[in-house]
């Protein structure tokens, strides 16, 4: 079945460091891919998405490129801030009724 | 729009009591999802509805859990009787219909449940 695998956390970085959170997927068909973010005490919210191969999603300095050949959708940010501390979820949607979420990766950014 | 609204935000109850969680989806959204989040299991899909009809409840852990959606603007998740292992954050999410071509889910702030 469809699935998403993302790197285990927590990831701890200093402010202004480069961030990469790896995400790979298994899916039949051609999924849309997402990154959701969950700030402390809140629900998940969409961070960015890409709907077809080679698309790049971007938002708030975060980027992820849909790589069909490696079935990956890694999240990157060039310079993280303390306010980026959150849990990040990779997800896919293949046109059925539901979205498949990864386990989440917790990010801590130190000042 | 106010977004997805959940109530209560926090609930503390004793084992054996009935718990009812409430959700108001975003107006016009055709899909409604209930999730449970714990440290051990992460984010789990419990049940989802399309146009008020339950589509898949295979994630509901036991018969103690039930969910209803009597109309397009209201859903409940009920646990009866509650047990300490039900302690978690419960999220409701909604999504537009397929004709909108929007695949994004919109989450509520969650209900933090503690069963003593």
PDB file of C-alpha atoms in Angstrom:
ATOM      1  CA  UNK A   1       0.000   0.000   0.000  1.00  0.00           C
ATOM      2  CA  UNK A   2       0.889   3.658  -0.127  1.00  0.00           C
ATOM      3  CA  UNK A   3       3.289   4.841   2.551  1.00  0.00           C
ATOM      4  CA  UNK A   4       5.569   7.667   3.624  1.00  0.00           C
ATOM      5  CA  UNK A   5       8.872   7.296   5.453  1.00  0.00           C
ATOM      6  CA  UNK A   6      10.600  10.265   7.004  1.00  0.00           C
ATOM      7  CA  UNK A   7      13.729  10.617   9.061  1.00  0.00           C
ATOM      8  CA  UNK A   8      13.427  10.086  12.759  1.00  0.00           C
ATOM      9  CA  UNK A   9      13.865  12.980  15.085  1.00  0.00           C
ATOM     10  CA  UNK A  10      14.438  14.899  17.003  1.00  0.00           C
ATOM     11  CA  UNK A  11      16.617  17.103  14.870  1.00  0.00           C
ATOM     12  CA  UNK A  12      18.458  19.756  16.874  1.00  0.00           C
ATOM     13  CA  UNK A  13      20.078  22.690  15.095  1.00  0.00           C
ATOM     14  CA  UNK A  14      21.504  26.058  15.975  1.00  0.00           C
ATOM     15  CA  UNK A  15      19.885  29.165  14.600  1.00  0.00           C
ATOM     16  CA  UNK A  16      20.908  29.950  11.004  1.00  0.00           C
ATOM     17  CA  UNK A  17      21.943  26.347  10.323  1.00  0.00           C
ATOM     18  CA  UNK A  18      20.870  24.497   7.163  1.00  0.00           C
ATOM     19  CA  UNK A  19      17.976  22.094   7.524  1.00  0.00           C
ATOM     20  CA  UNK A  20      17.207  18.912   5.641  1.00  0.00           C
ATOM     21  CA  UNK A  21      14.443  16.512   6.626  1.00  0.00           C
ATOM     22  CA  UNK A  22      14.337  13.444   4.412  1.00  0.00           C
ATOM     23  CA  UNK A  23      11.111  11.974   3.105  1.00  0.00           C
ATOM     24  CA  UNK A  24      10.593   9.048   0.734  1.00  0.00           C
ATOM     25  CA  UNK A  25       7.344   7.554  -0.424  1.00  0.00           C
ATOM     26  CA  UNK A  26       5.801   4.449  -1.946  1.00  0.00           C
ATOM     27  CA  UNK A  27       2.705   4.928  -4.023  1.00  0.00           C
ATOM     28  CA  UNK A  28       0.797   3.531  -6.958  1.00  0.00           C
ATOM     29  CA  UNK A  29      -0.066   6.128  -9.519  1.00  0.00           C
ATOM     30  CA  UNK A  30       1.059   9.728  -9.349  1.00  0.00           C
ATOM     31  CA  UNK A  31       0.637  11.201  -5.888  1.00  0.00           C
ATOM     32  CA  UNK A  32       0.613  14.794  -4.775  1.00  0.00           C
ATOM     33  CA  UNK A  33       3.144  15.401  -2.010  1.00  0.00           C
ATOM     34  CA  UNK A  34       2.900  17.675   0.999  1.00  0.00           C
ATOM     35  CA  UNK A  35       4.739  18.975   3.999  1.00  0.00           C
ATOM     36  CA  UNK A  36       2.597  19.914   6.975  1.00  0.00           C
ATOM     37  CA  UNK A  37       3.913  21.657  10.098  1.00  0.00           C
ATOM     38  CA  UNK A  38       2.601  21.404  13.642  1.00  0.00           C
ATOM     39  CA  UNK A  39       3.620  24.146  16.055  1.00  0.00           C
ATOM     40  CA  UNK A  40       3.386  23.424  19.788  1.00  0.00           C
ATOM     41  CA  UNK A  41      -0.189  23.182  20.989  1.00  0.00           C
ATOM     42  CA  UNK A  42      -1.686  23.550  17.513  1.00  0.00           C
ATOM     43  CA  UNK A  43      -3.075  21.416  14.737  1.00  0.00           C
ATOM     44  CA  UNK A  44      -1.247  20.584  11.530  1.00  0.00           C
ATOM     45  CA  UNK A  45      -1.168  23.184   8.793  1.00  0.00           C
ATOM     46  CA  UNK A  46      -0.014  22.979   5.219  1.00  0.00           C
ATOM     47  CA  UNK A  47       3.528  24.242   4.699  1.00  0.00           C
ATOM     48  CA  UNK A  48       4.014  23.462   1.005  1.00  0.00           C
ATOM     49  CA  UNK A  49       3.021  21.008  -1.677  1.00  0.00           C
ATOM     50  CA  UNK A  50       3.916  19.718  -5.128  1.00  0.00           C
ATOM     51  CA  UNK A  51       1.516  17.969  -7.448  1.00  0.00           C
ATOM     52  CA  UNK A  52       3.747  16.504 -10.151  1.00  0.00           C
ATOM     53  CA  UNK A  53       7.276  15.331 -10.783  1.00  0.00           C
ATOM     54  CA  UNK A  54      10.003  18.023 -10.730  1.00  0.00           C
ATOM     55  CA  UNK A  55       7.646  20.559  -9.158  1.00  0.00           C
ATOM     56  CA  UNK A  56       9.160  22.573  -6.332  1.00  0.00           C
ATOM     57  CA  UNK A  57       6.965  23.661  -3.452  1.00  0.00           C
ATOM     58  CA  UNK A  58       8.100  26.602  -1.355  1.00  0.00           C
ATOM     59  CA  UNK A  59       6.837  28.682   1.544  1.00  0.00           C
ATOM     60  CA  UNK A  60       8.374  30.690   4.416  1.00  0.00           C
ATOM     61  CA  UNK A  61      11.883  29.894   3.177  1.00  0.00           C
ATOM     62  CA  UNK A  62      11.233  26.156   3.065  1.00  0.00           C
ATOM     63  CA  UNK A  63      11.530  24.214  -0.173  1.00  0.00           C
ATOM     64  CA  UNK A  64      10.956  20.661  -1.362  1.00  0.00           C
ATOM     65  CA  UNK A  65      11.289  19.171  -4.854  1.00  0.00           C
ATOM     66  CA  UNK A  66       9.184  16.251  -6.071  1.00  0.00           C
ATOM     67  CA  UNK A  67      11.714  13.658  -7.303  1.00  0.00           C
ATOM     68  CA  UNK A  68       9.963  10.792  -9.037  1.00  0.00           C
ATOM     69  CA  UNK A  69      13.174   8.934  -9.887  1.00  0.00           C
ATOM     70  CA  UNK A  70      14.156   8.689  -6.223  1.00  0.00           C
ATOM     71  CA  UNK A  71      10.580   8.788  -4.851  1.00  0.00           C
ATOM     72  CA  UNK A  72      11.622  11.558  -2.510  1.00  0.00           C
ATOM     73  CA  UNK A  73      10.372  14.929  -1.291  1.00  0.00           C
ATOM     74  CA  UNK A  74      13.035  16.223   1.082  1.00  0.00           C
ATOM     75  CA  UNK A  75      12.359  19.421   3.026  1.00  0.00           C
ATOM     76  CA  UNK A  76      15.101  22.063   3.123  1.00  0.00           C
ATOM     77  CA  UNK A  77      15.656  25.499   4.557  1.00  0.00           C
ATOM     78  CA  UNK A  78      18.828  27.495   4.228  1.00  0.00           C
ATOM     79  CA  UNK A  79      18.770  29.243   7.606  1.00  0.00           C
ATOM     80  CA  UNK A  80      16.483  28.072  10.382  1.00  0.00           C
ATOM     81  CA  UNK A  81      15.100  30.265  13.135  1.00  0.00           C
ATOM     82  CA  UNK A  82      14.002  29.447  16.665  1.00  0.00           C
ATOM     83  CA  UNK A  83      10.433  30.012  15.506  1.00  0.00           C
ATOM     84  CA  UNK A  84      10.790  27.041  13.105  1.00  0.00           C
ATOM     85  CA  UNK A  85      10.819  24.651  16.053  1.00  0.00           C
ATOM     86  CA  UNK A  86       7.909  22.329  15.355  1.00  0.00           C
ATOM     87  CA  UNK A  87       6.986  18.867  14.132  1.00  0.00           C
ATOM     88  CA  UNK A  88       7.107  18.391  10.360  1.00  0.00           C
ATOM     89  CA  UNK A  89       4.992  15.790   8.568  1.00  0.00           C
ATOM     90  CA  UNK A  90       5.529  14.540   5.048  1.00  0.00           C
ATOM     91  CA  UNK A  91       2.338  13.326   3.368  1.00  0.00           C
ATOM     92  CA  UNK A  92       0.994  12.007   0.089  1.00  0.00           C
ATOM     93  CA  UNK A  93      -2.369  11.946  -1.624  1.00  0.00           C
ATOM     94  CA  UNK A  94      -3.137   9.640  -4.544  1.00  0.00           C
ATOM     95  CA  UNK A  95      -6.671  10.670  -5.364  1.00  0.00           C
ATOM     96  CA  UNK A  96      -8.477   8.467  -2.911  1.00  0.00           C
ATOM     97  CA  UNK A  97     -10.312   9.901   0.022  1.00  0.00           C
ATOM     98  CA  UNK A  98      -7.492  10.147   2.491  1.00  0.00           C
ATOM     99  CA  UNK A  99      -4.018  11.564   2.895  1.00  0.00           C
ATOM    100  CA  UNK A 100      -1.185   9.313   4.101  1.00  0.00           C
ATOM    101  CA  UNK A 101       1.000  10.993   6.730  1.00  0.00           C
ATOM    102  CA  UNK A 102       4.508  10.129   7.819  1.00  0.00           C
ATOM    103  CA  UNK A 103       5.420   9.705  11.471  1.00  0.00           C
ATOM    104  CA  UNK A 104       6.587  13.295  11.855  1.00  0.00           C
ATOM    105  CA  UNK A 105      10.026  14.748  12.590  1.00  0.00           C
ATOM    106  CA  UNK A 106      10.482  17.043  15.553  1.00  0.00           C
ATOM    107  CA  UNK A 107      12.815  20.000  14.997  1.00  0.00           C
ATOM    108  CA  UNK A 108      14.423  21.958  17.818  1.00  0.00           C
ATOM    109  CA  UNK A 109      16.259  25.170  16.922  1.00  0.00           C
ATOM    110  CA  UNK A 110      18.551  26.651  19.590  1.00  0.00           C
ATOM    111  CA  UNK A 111      19.287  30.355  19.823  1.00  0.00           C
TER     112      UNK A 111
ATOM    113  CA  UNK B   1     -13.722  31.692   7.690  1.00  0.00           C
ATOM    114  CA  UNK B   2     -12.966  30.732  11.289  1.00  0.00           C
ATOM    115  CA  UNK B   3     -11.328  27.483  10.304  1.00  0.00           C
ATOM    116  CA  UNK B   4     -12.116  24.118  11.829  1.00  0.00           C
ATOM    117  CA  UNK B   5     -13.509  24.520  15.325  1.00  0.00           C
ATOM    118  CA  UNK B   6     -13.156  21.895  18.016  1.00  0.00           C
ATOM    119  CA  UNK B   7     -14.518  21.751  21.527  1.00  0.00           C
ATOM    120  CA  UNK B   8     -13.616  21.339  24.238  1.00  0.00           C
ATOM    121  CA  UNK B   9      -9.925  22.223  23.902  1.00  0.00           C
ATOM    122  CA  UNK B  10      -9.070  20.290  27.025  1.00  0.00           C
ATOM    123  CA  UNK B  11     -10.939  17.494  28.762  1.00  0.00           C
ATOM    124  CA  UNK B  12     -10.028  15.697  31.960  1.00  0.00           C
ATOM    125  CA  UNK B  13     -12.245  12.836  32.981  1.00  0.00           C
ATOM    126  CA  UNK B  14     -12.206   9.698  35.031  1.00  0.00           C
ATOM    127  CA  UNK B  15     -12.015   6.199  33.704  1.00  0.00           C
ATOM    128  CA  UNK B  16     -15.430   4.838  32.802  1.00  0.00           C
ATOM    129  CA  UNK B  17     -16.979   8.187  31.987  1.00  0.00           C
ATOM    130  CA  UNK B  18     -18.421   9.090  28.620  1.00  0.00           C
ATOM    131  CA  UNK B  19     -16.482  11.662  26.588  1.00  0.00           C
ATOM    132  CA  UNK B  20     -17.885  13.606  23.633  1.00  0.00           C
ATOM    133  CA  UNK B  21     -15.645  15.623  21.355  1.00  0.00           C
ATOM    134  CA  UNK B  22     -17.142  18.086  18.917  1.00  0.00           C
ATOM    135  CA  UNK B  23     -16.101  19.474  15.567  1.00  0.00           C
ATOM    136  CA  UNK B  24     -17.385  22.111  13.201  1.00  0.00           C
ATOM    137  CA  UNK B  25     -15.725  21.820   9.781  1.00  0.00           C
ATOM    138  CA  UNK B  26     -15.056  24.666   7.407  1.00  0.00           C
ATOM    139  CA  UNK B  27     -18.238  25.610   5.605  1.00  0.00           C
ATOM    140  CA  UNK B  28     -18.503  24.025   2.167  1.00  0.00           C
ATOM    141  CA  UNK B  29     -16.006  21.260   2.851  1.00  0.00           C
ATOM    142  CA  UNK B  30     -17.275  17.822   1.877  1.00  0.00           C
ATOM    143  CA  UNK B  31     -14.819  15.675   3.819  1.00  0.00           C
ATOM    144  CA  UNK B  32     -14.316  15.401   7.559  1.00  0.00           C
ATOM    145  CA  UNK B  33     -11.592  13.392   9.283  1.00  0.00           C
ATOM    146  CA  UNK B  34     -10.981  12.429  12.917  1.00  0.00           C
ATOM    147  CA  UNK B  35      -7.401  11.727  13.999  1.00  0.00           C
ATOM    148  CA  UNK B  36      -5.740  10.735  17.236  1.00  0.00           C
ATOM    149  CA  UNK B  37      -2.179  11.751  18.103  1.00  0.00           C
ATOM    150  CA  UNK B  38       0.002  10.174  20.768  1.00  0.00           C
ATOM    151  CA  UNK B  39       3.723  10.071  21.357  1.00  0.00           C
ATOM    152  CA  UNK B  40       3.789   6.301  20.964  1.00  0.00           C
ATOM    153  CA  UNK B  41       1.631   5.925  17.843  1.00  0.00           C
ATOM    154  CA  UNK B  42       1.952   9.309  16.172  1.00  0.00           C
ATOM    155  CA  UNK B  43      -0.961  10.532  14.055  1.00  0.00           C
ATOM    156  CA  UNK B  44      -3.671   7.915  13.436  1.00  0.00           C
ATOM    157  CA  UNK B  45      -6.715   8.305  11.200  1.00  0.00           C
ATOM    158  CA  UNK B  46      -9.773   7.054  13.080  1.00  0.00           C
ATOM    159  CA  UNK B  47     -12.636   7.683  10.669  1.00  0.00           C
ATOM    160  CA  UNK B  48     -13.648   9.952   7.812  1.00  0.00           C
ATOM    161  CA  UNK B  49     -16.898  11.160   6.316  1.00  0.00           C
ATOM    162  CA  UNK B  50     -17.894  12.312   2.855  1.00  0.00           C
ATOM    163  CA  UNK B  51     -21.033  14.426   2.647  1.00  0.00           C
ATOM    164  CA  UNK B  52     -21.940  13.354   6.196  1.00  0.00           C
ATOM    165  CA  UNK B  53     -21.649   9.621   5.379  1.00  0.00           C
ATOM    166  CA  UNK B  54     -18.972   7.543   7.139  1.00  0.00           C
ATOM    167  CA  UNK B  55     -16.672   6.128   4.467  1.00  0.00           C
ATOM    168  CA  UNK B  56     -14.005   4.279   6.398  1.00  0.00           C
ATOM    169  CA  UNK B  57     -14.016   3.605  10.140  1.00  0.00           C
ATOM    170  CA  UNK B  58     -11.319   0.939  10.081  1.00  0.00           C
ATOM    171  CA  UNK B  59      -9.100   3.107  12.256  1.00  0.00           C
ATOM    172  CA  UNK B  60     -11.546   3.239  15.138  1.00  0.00           C
ATOM    173  CA  UNK B  61      -9.755   1.301  17.849  1.00  0.00           C
ATOM    174  CA  UNK B  62     -12.690  -0.369  19.585  1.00  0.00           C
ATOM    175  CA  UNK B  63     -16.440  -0.454  19.894  1.00  0.00           C
ATOM    176  CA  UNK B  64     -16.080   2.062  22.687  1.00  0.00           C
ATOM    177  CA  UNK B  65     -15.448   4.673  20.002  1.00  0.00           C
ATOM    178  CA  UNK B  66     -18.228   6.011  17.807  1.00  0.00           C
ATOM    179  CA  UNK B  67     -18.540   8.993  15.488  1.00  0.00           C
ATOM    180  CA  UNK B  68     -21.481  10.745  13.908  1.00  0.00           C
ATOM    181  CA  UNK B  69     -22.037  13.551  11.480  1.00  0.00           C
ATOM    182  CA  UNK B  70     -25.724  14.519  11.638  1.00  0.00           C
ATOM    183  CA  UNK B  71     -25.265  17.457   9.257  1.00  0.00           C
ATOM    184  CA  UNK B  72     -22.630  19.193   7.177  1.00  0.00           C
ATOM    185  CA  UNK B  73     -21.583  21.538   9.947  1.00  0.00           C
ATOM    186  CA  UNK B  74     -21.222  19.248  12.945  1.00  0.00           C
ATOM    187  CA  UNK B  75     -19.569  15.995  13.965  1.00  0.00           C
ATOM    188  CA  UNK B  76     -18.998  14.204  17.241  1.00  0.00           C
ATOM    189  CA  UNK B  77     -16.553  11.579  18.401  1.00  0.00           C
ATOM    190  CA  UNK B  78     -17.723   9.705  21.472  1.00  0.00           C
ATOM    191  CA  UNK B  79     -15.809   7.393  23.773  1.00  0.00           C
ATOM    192  CA  UNK B  80     -17.897   5.293  26.131  1.00  0.00           C
ATOM    193  CA  UNK B  81     -16.575   4.119  28.516  1.00  0.00           C
ATOM    194  CA  UNK B  82     -13.272   5.973  28.484  1.00  0.00           C
ATOM    195  CA  UNK B  83     -10.006   4.376  29.570  1.00  0.00           C
ATOM    196  CA  UNK B  84      -6.623   5.870  30.516  1.00  0.00           C
ATOM    197  CA  UNK B  85      -5.100   4.588  27.255  1.00  0.00           C
ATOM    198  CA  UNK B  86      -7.490   6.852  25.360  1.00  0.00           C
ATOM    199  CA  UNK B  87      -5.522   9.857  26.606  1.00  0.00           C
ATOM    200  CA  UNK B  88      -4.320  11.691  23.501  1.00  0.00           C
ATOM    201  CA  UNK B  89      -4.872  14.748  21.365  1.00  0.00           C
ATOM    202  CA  UNK B  90      -7.809  14.317  19.023  1.00  0.00           C
ATOM    203  CA  UNK B  91      -7.881  16.341  15.827  1.00  0.00           C
ATOM    204  CA  UNK B  92     -10.669  17.029  13.426  1.00  0.00           C
ATOM    205  CA  UNK B  93      -9.819  18.044   9.870  1.00  0.00           C
ATOM    206  CA  UNK B  94     -11.865  18.962   6.824  1.00  0.00           C
ATOM    207  CA  UNK B  95     -11.207  19.153   3.102  1.00  0.00           C
ATOM    208  CA  UNK B  96     -13.035  20.527   0.086  1.00  0.00           C
ATOM    209  CA  UNK B  97     -14.761  18.190  -2.340  1.00  0.00           C
ATOM    210  CA  UNK B  98     -13.034  16.543  -5.289  1.00  0.00           C
ATOM    211  CA  UNK B  99     -14.438  19.050  -7.767  1.00  0.00           C
ATOM    212  CA  UNK B 100     -12.384  21.777  -6.133  1.00  0.00           C
ATOM    213  CA  UNK B 101      -9.129  19.924  -6.972  1.00  0.00           C
ATOM    214  CA  UNK B 102      -7.853  20.900  -3.540  1.00  0.00           C
ATOM    215  CA  UNK B 103      -6.177  18.077  -1.672  1.00  0.00           C
ATOM    216  CA  UNK B 104      -5.204  20.091   1.375  1.00  0.00           C
ATOM    217  CA  UNK B 105      -6.620  19.124   4.733  1.00  0.00           C
ATOM    218  CA  UNK B 106      -7.396  21.845   7.267  1.00  0.00           C
ATOM    219  CA  UNK B 107      -6.915  20.846  10.876  1.00  0.00           C
ATOM    220  CA  UNK B 108      -8.591  22.124  13.988  1.00  0.00           C
ATOM    221  CA  UNK B 109      -6.591  23.011  17.104  1.00  0.00           C
ATOM    222  CA  UNK B 110      -7.296  19.635  18.722  1.00  0.00           C
ATOM    223  CA  UNK B 111      -8.855  18.412  21.946  1.00  0.00           C
ATOM    224  CA  UNK B 112      -6.378  17.299  24.568  1.00  0.00           C
ATOM    225  CA  UNK B 113      -7.995  14.410  26.471  1.00  0.00           C
ATOM    226  CA  UNK B 114      -6.719  13.038  29.751  1.00  0.00           C
ATOM    227  CA  UNK B 115      -8.452  10.034  31.255  1.00  0.00           C
ATOM    228  CA  UNK B 116      -7.484   9.402  34.863  1.00  0.00           C
TER     229      UNK B 116
END
